[in-house]
Short mmCIF file of N, CA, C and O in Angstrom, two decimals:
data_model
loop_
_atom_site.label_atom_id
_atom_site.label_comp_id
_atom_site.label_asym_id
_atom_site.label_seq_id
_atom_site.Cartn_x
_atom_site.Cartn_y
_atom_site.Cartn_z
N UNK A 286 123.92 86.34 107.02
CA UNK A 286 122.23 86.25 106.12
C UNK A 286 121.82 85.15 106.84
O UNK A 286 122.19 84.38 107.35
N UNK A 287 120.25 85.62 107.40
CA UNK A 287 119.04 84.14 108.06
C UNK A 287 118.14 84.54 107.16
O UNK A 287 117.39 85.57 106.21
N UNK A 288 117.43 83.89 106.97
CA UNK A 288 116.05 83.32 105.69
C UNK A 288 115.12 84.72 105.90
O UNK A 288 114.64 84.17 107.45
N UNK A 289 114.76 85.06 105.85
CA UNK A 289 113.33 85.79 106.35
C UNK A 289 113.74 86.95 107.07
O UNK A 289 112.94 88.27 107.03
N UNK A 290 115.08 87.34 107.63
CA UNK A 290 114.77 88.64 108.25
C UNK A 290 116.41 89.15 107.52
O UNK A 290 117.78 88.99 107.16
N UNK A 291 116.37 90.23 108.54
CA UNK A 291 117.99 91.00 107.75
C UNK A 291 117.66 91.26 105.61
O UNK A 291 116.30 90.66 105.93
N UNK A 292 118.42 92.13 105.95
CA UNK A 292 118.59 92.76 104.47
C UNK A 292 120.08 91.65 103.96
O UNK A 292 120.90 92.70 104.66
N UNK A 293 119.90 90.99 103.01
CA UNK A 293 121.65 90.41 102.45
C UNK A 293 121.86 91.55 101.75
O UNK A 293 121.99 92.39 101.51
N UNK A 294 123.48 91.31 102.52
CA UNK A 294 124.34 92.75 101.65
C UNK A 294 124.49 91.81 99.71
O UNK A 294 123.81 90.94 99.36
N UNK A 295 124.84 92.95 99.03
CA UNK A 295 124.88 92.57 97.19
C UNK A 295 125.91 91.82 96.98
O UNK A 295 125.44 90.50 96.45
N UNK A 296 126.49 91.59 97.81
CA UNK A 296 127.72 90.37 97.88
C UNK A 296 126.65 89.52 98.31
O UNK A 296 127.10 87.87 97.84
N UNK A 297 126.44 88.65 99.05
CA UNK A 297 125.69 87.46 99.18
C UNK A 297 124.81 87.00 99.00
O UNK A 297 124.53 85.93 98.22
N UNK A 298 123.95 88.41 98.46
CA UNK A 298 122.99 87.97 96.45
C UNK A 298 123.04 86.97 95.65
O UNK A 298 123.09 86.10 95.07
N UNK A 299 124.51 87.54 95.12
CA UNK A 299 125.67 87.37 93.81
C UNK A 299 125.90 86.14 94.67
O UNK A 299 126.58 85.52 93.71
N UNK A 300 126.40 86.11 95.72
CA UNK A 300 127.23 84.26 95.70
C UNK A 300 125.71 83.08 95.38
O UNK A 300 126.91 82.01 95.31
N UNK A 301 124.98 83.58 95.96
CA UNK A 301 124.10 83.13 96.34
C UNK A 301 123.33 82.70 94.71
O UNK A 301 123.50 81.20 94.39
N UNK A 302 123.42 83.90 94.03
CA UNK A 302 123.07 83.38 92.67
C UNK A 302 124.15 82.60 91.98
O UNK A 302 123.82 82.05 91.12
N UNK A 303 125.31 82.42 92.15
CA UNK A 303 126.08 82.37 91.41
C UNK A 303 126.55 80.53 92.19
O UNK A 303 126.39 80.31 90.92
N UNK A 304 126.03 80.26 92.79
CA UNK A 304 126.34 79.26 93.39
C UNK A 304 124.87 78.12 92.83
O UNK A 304 124.56 76.84 91.58
N UNK A 305 123.70 79.07 92.57
CA UNK A 305 122.39 78.59 92.01
C UNK A 305 122.39 77.95 90.22
O UNK A 305 122.27 77.55 89.82
N UNK A 306 123.51 79.01 89.92
CA UNK A 306 123.77 78.44 88.56
C UNK A 306 123.87 77.52 88.17
O UNK A 306 124.04 76.62 87.75
N UNK A 307 126.02 77.76 89.51
CA UNK A 307 126.08 76.45 89.37
C UNK A 307 125.55 75.01 89.07
O UNK A 307 125.95 73.85 89.19
N UNK A 308 124.79 74.66 90.14
CA UNK A 308 124.51 74.36 90.61
C UNK A 308 123.13 73.28 89.41
O UNK A 308 122.66 71.98 89.53
N UNK A 309 121.67 74.59 89.43
CA UNK A 309 121.12 73.96 87.65
C UNK A 309 120.86 74.66 87.66
O UNK A 309 119.55 75.04 87.11
N UNK A 310 121.66 75.51 87.29
CA UNK A 310 121.28 76.21 84.92
C UNK A 310 120.76 74.59 84.48
O UNK A 310 120.76 73.73 84.67
N UNK A 311 119.48 75.44 83.88
CA UNK A 311 118.91 73.71 82.97
C UNK A 311 117.67 73.51 84.11
O UNK A 311 116.84 72.97 83.53
N UNK A 312 117.43 73.36 85.25
CA UNK A 312 116.61 73.20 85.77
C UNK A 312 115.03 74.34 85.65
O UNK A 312 115.41 75.25 85.39
N UNK A 313 114.43 74.03 86.19
CA UNK A 313 113.07 74.86 86.88
C UNK A 313 113.41 76.10 87.24
O UNK A 313 114.14 75.49 88.39
N UNK A 314 112.63 76.91 87.12
CA UNK A 314 112.39 78.19 87.89
C UNK A 314 112.79 77.62 89.44
O UNK A 314 113.57 78.52 90.29
N UNK A 315 111.72 76.84 89.73
CA UNK A 315 111.33 76.83 90.59
C UNK A 315 112.75 75.70 91.30
O UNK A 315 112.59 75.60 93.43
N UNK A 316 113.44 75.01 91.05
CA UNK A 316 114.61 73.74 91.64
C UNK A 316 115.40 74.35 91.54
O UNK A 316 116.89 74.79 92.55
N UNK A 317 115.77 75.87 90.99
CA UNK A 317 116.82 77.22 91.73
C UNK A 317 116.32 77.99 93.05
O UNK A 317 117.19 77.67 93.38
N UNK A 318 115.45 77.92 93.33
CA UNK A 318 115.43 78.84 94.39
C UNK A 318 115.07 77.43 95.80
O UNK A 318 115.64 77.61 96.20
N UNK A 319 114.85 76.13 95.06
CA UNK A 319 114.82 75.11 96.07
C UNK A 319 116.35 74.49 96.37
O UNK A 319 117.04 74.45 97.11
N UNK A 320 118.02 74.89 95.28
CA UNK A 320 118.44 75.40 95.65
C UNK A 320 119.50 75.99 96.36
O UNK A 320 119.88 75.84 97.74
N UNK A 321 118.95 77.57 96.57
CA UNK A 321 119.00 78.32 97.00
C UNK A 321 119.09 77.71 98.32
O UNK A 321 118.85 77.86 99.49
N UNK A 322 117.41 78.04 99.05
CA UNK A 322 116.78 77.40 99.79
C UNK A 322 117.38 76.12 100.47
O UNK A 322 117.34 76.84 101.76
N UNK A 323 118.04 75.52 100.18
CA UNK A 323 118.91 74.27 101.21
C UNK A 323 120.12 75.16 101.12
O UNK A 323 120.72 74.61 102.81
N UNK A 324 120.80 75.28 100.44
CA UNK A 324 122.26 76.65 101.41
C UNK A 324 121.55 77.04 102.33
O UNK A 324 122.50 77.35 103.71
N UNK A 325 119.99 78.05 102.03
CA UNK A 325 120.26 78.77 103.58
C UNK A 325 120.19 78.10 105.19
O UNK A 325 120.23 78.80 105.83
N UNK A 326 119.10 76.82 104.69
CA UNK A 326 118.55 75.61 105.49
C UNK A 326 119.66 75.81 105.92
O UNK A 326 119.16 74.75 107.44
N UNK A 327 120.77 74.98 105.73
CA UNK A 327 121.82 75.08 106.71
C UNK A 327 122.66 75.96 107.76
O UNK A 327 122.93 75.73 109.11
N UNK A 328 122.19 77.15 107.47
CA UNK A 328 122.78 78.35 108.20
C UNK A 328 122.01 78.47 109.07
O UNK A 328 122.27 78.85 110.70
N UNK A 329 120.46 77.53 109.77
CA UNK A 329 119.54 77.46 110.72
C UNK A 329 120.21 76.04 111.48
O UNK A 329 119.30 75.79 112.29
N UNK A 330 120.56 75.26 110.87
CA UNK A 330 121.21 73.56 110.85
C UNK A 330 122.14 74.03 112.28
O UNK A 330 123.09 74.11 111.64
N UNK A 331 122.84 73.38 113.22
CA UNK A 331 124.02 73.47 114.25
C UNK A 331 124.76 72.93 112.91
O UNK A 331 126.08 72.68 113.60
N UNK A 332 124.84 71.86 112.90
CA UNK A 332 125.55 70.73 111.80
C UNK A 332 126.60 71.03 111.17
O UNK A 332 127.56 70.96 110.23
N UNK A 333 126.27 72.83 110.46
CA UNK A 333 126.44 72.90 109.52
C UNK A 333 127.65 74.83 109.65
O UNK A 333 127.34 75.26 110.42
N UNK A 334 128.26 75.11 108.63
CA UNK A 334 128.50 76.83 109.63
C UNK A 334 127.26 77.88 109.71
O UNK A 334 126.33 78.07 108.88
N UNK A 335 127.81 78.73 110.15
CA UNK A 335 126.67 79.94 110.66
C UNK A 335 127.04 81.18 109.42
O UNK A 335 126.23 82.22 109.56
N UNK A 336 127.12 81.47 108.43
CA UNK A 336 127.13 82.26 108.13
C UNK A 336 127.84 81.96 106.94
O UNK A 336 127.46 80.34 106.10
N UNK A 337 126.86 82.67 105.21
CA UNK A 337 126.12 81.85 103.69
C UNK A 337 128.23 81.28 102.50
O UNK A 337 128.31 81.17 102.75
N UNK A 338 128.98 82.43 103.22
CA UNK A 338 130.19 81.79 102.18
C UNK A 338 130.84 81.00 102.91
O UNK A 338 131.28 80.48 102.39
N UNK A 339 130.47 80.39 104.40
CA UNK A 339 131.09 79.40 104.91
C UNK A 339 130.17 77.71 104.41
O UNK A 339 130.69 76.62 104.74
N UNK A 340 129.47 78.86 104.76
CA UNK A 340 128.57 77.90 103.88
C UNK A 340 129.23 77.02 102.58
O UNK A 340 128.96 75.22 102.05
N UNK A 341 128.72 78.23 102.09
CA UNK A 341 129.19 77.41 100.22
C UNK A 341 130.41 77.30 99.93
O UNK A 341 131.30 75.96 99.28
N UNK A 342 131.73 77.53 100.93
CA UNK A 342 132.65 76.68 100.36
C UNK A 342 134.07 75.82 101.53
O UNK A 342 134.54 75.51 101.43
N UNK A 343 132.06 75.50 102.37
CA UNK A 343 132.45 73.90 103.35
C UNK A 343 133.62 72.90 102.31
O UNK A 343 132.20 72.58 101.09
N UNK A 344 134.05 72.61 103.01
CA UNK A 344 134.92 71.17 102.75
C UNK A 344 134.21 69.96 102.02
O UNK A 344 133.45 69.61 103.19
N UNK A 345 134.06 69.60 100.67
CA UNK A 345 133.26 69.12 99.77
C UNK A 345 131.28 68.63 100.15
O UNK A 345 131.17 68.48 99.88
N UNK A 346 131.25 69.59 100.38
CA UNK A 346 130.37 70.29 100.56
C UNK A 346 129.15 70.26 98.83
O UNK A 346 128.27 69.69 98.61
N UNK A 347 130.15 71.23 97.81
CA UNK A 347 129.02 71.29 96.68
C UNK A 347 130.59 71.20 95.98
O UNK A 347 131.12 71.47 95.31
N UNK A 348 129.76 70.44 94.58
CA UNK A 348 130.26 69.84 93.35
C UNK A 348 131.30 71.13 93.39
O UNK A 348 132.18 70.95 91.82
N UNK A 349 130.21 72.44 92.58
CA UNK A 349 131.00 73.16 91.75
C UNK A 349 132.17 74.15 91.92
O UNK A 349 133.00 74.60 91.63
N UNK A 350 132.05 74.44 93.64
CA UNK A 350 133.67 74.25 94.15
C UNK A 350 134.67 73.05 93.60
O UNK A 350 136.33 73.77 93.59
N UNK A 351 134.40 72.57 93.98
CA UNK A 351 135.51 71.76 94.29
C UNK A 351 135.69 70.94 92.32
O UNK A 351 137.28 70.92 92.42
N UNK A 352 135.51 71.59 91.87
CA UNK A 352 135.58 71.31 90.55
C UNK A 352 135.57 72.47 89.49
O UNK A 352 136.72 72.73 88.48
N UNK A 353 135.11 73.97 90.15
CA UNK A 353 135.84 75.12 89.75
C UNK A 353 134.84 75.58 88.77
O UNK A 353 135.06 77.02 88.90
N UNK A 354 134.53 75.06 88.27
CA UNK A 354 132.64 75.18 87.55
C UNK A 354 132.17 76.79 88.66
O UNK A 354 131.90 77.52 87.84
N UNK A 355 132.12 77.07 89.83
CA UNK A 355 131.57 78.04 90.87
C UNK A 355 132.32 79.12 89.57
O UNK A 355 131.13 80.28 90.26
N UNK A 356 133.80 79.67 90.21
CA UNK A 356 134.75 80.58 89.82
C UNK A 356 134.24 81.29 88.56
O UNK A 356 135.00 81.43 87.93
N UNK A 357 134.04 80.00 87.33
CA UNK A 357 133.84 80.44 85.67
C UNK A 357 132.31 80.60 86.15
O UNK A 357 131.85 80.98 84.76
N UNK A 358 130.90 81.03 87.43
CA UNK A 358 129.79 80.93 86.33
C UNK A 358 129.40 82.84 87.16
O UNK A 358 129.61 82.66 88.21
N UNK A 359 129.10 82.83 86.17
CA UNK A 359 127.70 84.34 86.66
C UNK A 359 126.44 84.22 86.73
O UNK A 359 125.45 83.48 85.63
N UNK A 360 126.30 84.44 87.77
CA UNK A 360 124.34 83.95 87.46
C UNK A 360 123.21 85.14 86.16
O UNK A 360 124.14 85.98 86.53
N UNK A 361 123.02 84.73 85.83
CA UNK A 361 122.01 85.30 85.12
C UNK A 361 120.44 85.85 85.65
O UNK A 361 120.47 85.78 86.88
N UNK A 362 119.54 86.89 85.02
CA UNK A 362 118.78 87.44 86.20
C UNK A 362 117.50 86.18 86.91
O UNK A 362 117.07 86.81 87.78
N UNK A 363 117.57 85.81 85.98
CA UNK A 363 116.61 84.07 86.83
C UNK A 363 116.94 83.80 88.12
O UNK A 363 116.45 83.42 88.81
N UNK A 364 118.56 83.59 88.13
CA UNK A 364 119.07 83.36 89.58
C UNK A 364 119.60 84.05 90.81
O UNK A 364 118.76 83.75 91.68
N UNK A 365 119.75 85.22 89.52
CA UNK A 365 119.48 86.66 90.71
C UNK A 365 118.06 86.71 91.37
O UNK A 365 117.76 86.50 92.22
N UNK A 366 116.80 85.85 90.50
CA UNK A 366 115.60 86.13 91.02
C UNK A 366 115.60 85.61 92.10
O UNK A 366 114.83 85.35 93.23
N UNK A 367 115.93 83.70 92.20
CA UNK A 367 115.85 82.93 92.59
C UNK A 367 116.40 83.22 93.51
O UNK A 367 116.38 82.69 95.37
N UNK A 368 117.17 83.65 93.79
CA UNK A 368 118.47 83.54 95.60
C UNK A 368 118.04 85.26 95.80
O UNK A 368 117.25 84.12 97.33
N UNK A 369 117.36 85.89 95.54
CA UNK A 369 116.46 86.39 96.41
C UNK A 369 115.25 86.34 96.66
O UNK A 369 114.68 86.16 97.60
N UNK A 370 114.24 85.34 96.28
CA UNK A 370 113.05 84.55 96.35
C UNK A 370 113.32 83.42 97.52
O UNK A 370 112.96 83.75 98.87
N UNK A 371 114.84 82.95 97.67
CA UNK A 371 115.11 81.74 99.29
C UNK A 371 115.64 82.96 100.47
O UNK A 371 114.95 82.73 101.09
N UNK A 372 115.90 83.72 99.79
CA UNK A 372 116.69 84.89 100.59
C UNK A 372 115.26 85.86 101.79
O UNK A 372 115.20 86.39 102.75
N UNK A 373 114.20 85.89 101.41
CA UNK A 373 112.52 86.21 101.42
C UNK A 373 112.27 84.65 102.20
O UNK A 373 111.16 85.07 102.89
N UNK A 374 112.01 83.79 102.73
CA UNK A 374 111.41 82.63 103.02
C UNK A 374 111.48 81.52 101.69
O UNK A 374 110.82 80.74 102.66
N UNK A 375 111.93 81.50 100.98
CA UNK A 375 110.62 81.27 100.28
C UNK A 375 110.94 79.94 99.31
O UNK A 375 112.69 79.76 99.48
N UNK A 376 111.43 78.51 100.52
CA UNK A 376 111.49 77.30 100.22
C UNK A 376 110.56 76.20 99.66
O UNK A 376 109.53 75.07 100.92
N UNK A 377 110.49 76.02 98.53
CA UNK A 377 109.87 74.82 97.92
C UNK A 377 110.72 73.56 98.10
O UNK A 377 109.16 72.03 98.28
N UNK A 378 111.55 73.03 99.64
CA UNK A 378 112.37 71.92 99.99
C UNK A 378 111.42 70.78 100.50
O UNK A 378 111.95 69.98 101.60
N UNK A 379 110.92 71.85 101.12
CA UNK A 379 109.85 72.24 102.67
C UNK A 379 110.79 71.56 103.81
O UNK A 379 110.31 71.20 104.50
N UNK A 380 112.62 72.49 104.47
CA UNK A 380 113.60 72.27 104.52
C UNK A 380 114.48 71.27 104.80
O UNK A 380 114.95 71.00 105.68
N UNK A 381 114.84 71.07 103.69
CA UNK A 381 115.70 70.20 103.07
C UNK A 381 117.35 70.53 103.47
O UNK A 381 117.10 72.21 103.07
N UNK A 382 118.20 69.85 104.01
CA UNK A 382 119.77 69.94 103.57
C UNK A 382 120.66 69.54 102.82
O UNK A 382 122.11 70.00 102.95
N UNK A 383 120.15 68.84 101.82
CA UNK A 383 121.16 68.43 100.79
C UNK A 383 120.42 68.52 99.36
O UNK A 383 118.77 69.07 100.03
N UNK A 384 120.89 68.50 98.80
CA UNK A 384 120.29 67.81 96.88
C UNK A 384 121.08 67.50 96.34
O UNK A 384 122.61 67.58 96.46
N UNK A 385 121.18 66.72 95.25
CA UNK A 385 121.73 65.87 94.49
C UNK A 385 120.72 66.08 92.86
O UNK A 385 119.48 65.35 93.05
N UNK A 386 121.36 65.29 92.31
CA UNK A 386 120.96 64.49 90.96
C UNK A 386 121.33 63.03 90.52
O UNK A 386 122.14 62.66 90.55
N UNK A 387 120.35 62.39 91.37
CA UNK A 387 120.49 60.99 90.63
C UNK A 387 120.86 60.01 90.02
O UNK A 387 122.14 59.08 90.41
N UNK A 388 120.80 60.69 88.71
CA UNK A 388 121.64 60.54 88.03
C UNK A 388 123.12 60.84 87.73
O UNK A 388 123.08 60.01 87.29
N UNK A 389 123.43 60.72 87.96
CA UNK A 389 125.13 61.66 88.25
C UNK A 389 125.48 61.58 89.61
O UNK A 389 126.53 61.53 89.93
N UNK A 390 124.50 61.25 91.69
CA UNK A 390 125.59 61.04 92.10
C UNK A 390 126.29 59.92 91.76
O UNK A 390 125.48 58.56 91.58
N UNK A 391 127.04 60.01 93.02
CA UNK A 391 128.33 58.64 94.12
C UNK A 391 127.33 58.29 95.09
O UNK A 391 128.44 57.44 94.75
N UNK A 392 127.57 59.13 96.09
CA UNK A 392 127.56 59.35 97.29
C UNK A 392 126.61 58.21 97.98
O UNK A 392 125.82 58.83 98.27
N UNK A 393 127.57 57.01 98.31
CA UNK A 393 126.25 56.05 99.16
C UNK A 393 125.51 56.91 100.26
O UNK A 393 124.35 56.63 100.81
N UNK A 394 125.95 58.03 100.67
CA UNK A 394 126.17 58.74 101.87
C UNK A 394 124.07 59.76 101.49
O UNK A 394 123.05 59.51 102.53
N UNK A 395 125.58 60.38 100.45
CA UNK A 395 123.59 61.20 100.19
C UNK A 395 122.60 60.37 100.50
O UNK A 395 121.31 60.82 100.03
N UNK A 396 122.65 59.06 99.86
CA UNK A 396 121.60 58.59 99.54
C UNK A 396 120.93 58.14 100.21
O UNK A 396 120.27 57.36 100.21
N UNK A 397 121.90 57.92 101.84
CA UNK A 397 121.19 57.18 102.56
C UNK A 397 120.18 58.37 103.34
O UNK A 397 118.92 58.24 103.93
N UNK A 398 119.80 60.01 102.37
CA UNK A 398 119.24 60.94 103.66
C UNK A 398 117.70 61.09 102.71
O UNK A 398 117.45 60.05 101.73
N UNK A 399 117.25 61.19 103.83
CA UNK A 399 115.45 61.18 104.04
C UNK A 399 114.43 61.38 102.64
O UNK A 399 115.61 62.86 102.71
N UNK A 400 114.66 61.13 102.04
CA UNK A 400 113.79 62.26 100.49
C UNK A 400 112.83 62.97 101.52
O UNK A 400 112.07 62.75 101.52
N UNK A 401 112.91 64.78 100.42
CA UNK A 401 111.63 65.35 101.36
C UNK A 401 110.35 64.90 99.26
O UNK A 401 109.41 65.58 99.77
N UNK A 402 111.07 65.89 98.68
CA UNK A 402 110.71 66.08 97.63
C UNK A 402 111.55 66.47 96.03
O UNK A 402 113.26 65.98 96.08
N UNK A 403 111.58 65.61 95.36
CA UNK A 403 112.52 65.99 93.66
C UNK A 403 111.21 66.87 93.16
O UNK A 403 110.34 66.79 92.85
N UNK A 404 112.35 67.96 92.65
CA UNK A 404 112.24 69.06 91.35
C UNK A 404 112.34 69.31 90.42
O UNK A 404 114.51 69.63 90.69
N UNK A 405 112.53 68.92 89.10
CA UNK A 405 113.61 68.72 88.18
C UNK A 405 114.41 68.11 88.04
O UNK A 405 113.56 66.99 88.10
N UNK A 406 115.51 68.01 87.73
CA UNK A 406 116.17 66.95 88.04
C UNK A 406 117.33 66.38 89.17
O UNK A 406 117.60 65.19 89.28
N UNK A 407 117.08 68.05 90.00
CA UNK A 407 117.48 67.02 91.88
C UNK A 407 116.27 66.57 92.78
O UNK A 407 115.45 66.80 93.07
N UNK A 408 116.69 65.59 94.11
CA UNK A 408 116.33 64.94 95.09
C UNK A 408 116.64 66.01 96.38
O UNK A 408 117.86 66.55 95.57
N UNK A 409 116.25 66.55 96.91
CA UNK A 409 116.22 67.27 97.98
C UNK A 409 115.58 66.41 99.22
O UNK A 409 114.70 65.32 99.48
N UNK A 410 116.72 66.37 100.62
CA UNK A 410 116.16 65.13 101.36
C UNK A 410 117.09 66.02 102.17
O UNK A 410 117.33 67.21 103.09
N UNK A 411 116.33 65.86 103.94
CA UNK A 411 116.33 66.03 104.69
C UNK A 411 117.64 64.79 105.45
O UNK A 411 118.98 64.45 105.25
#
C-alpha cells in the first residue's frame, strides 16, 4: 500500500485502523488521521520497512504491539474513516515520521526529534 496511489486491501485498512484505535483512542479526529499518516509516511522513508504490516510490527516501534493492546483492540468507525483518509493522502502532520505523548513518553531519543506540530495529546516529529 502507498499513500494516495493504488487501492489498499480491506486487511490493510483494518490493520491501520486497529493501530489508530490503539494509539489514538480519545484523540480528536485530526489526531487519528495524523497517527495513520505517520505510519504511512514511514513507507516512503528508506529507514523503514516497505510494507504496512512490516512497519506496524517493526521491533519496538509501537507501544500497543509491545504491550499487547493492539491485539485486543477493534477499530471503531471513526478510526476506520481516519485510516481511509490517511490512505487517501491526508497528512495533517506535514510529513512526520514519529509521534508521542509528551506526558507518557520516556525515550530521550524521541525527544531529540525535530517537532513539526502537536495535535491533541500527541507531538509529531521528523
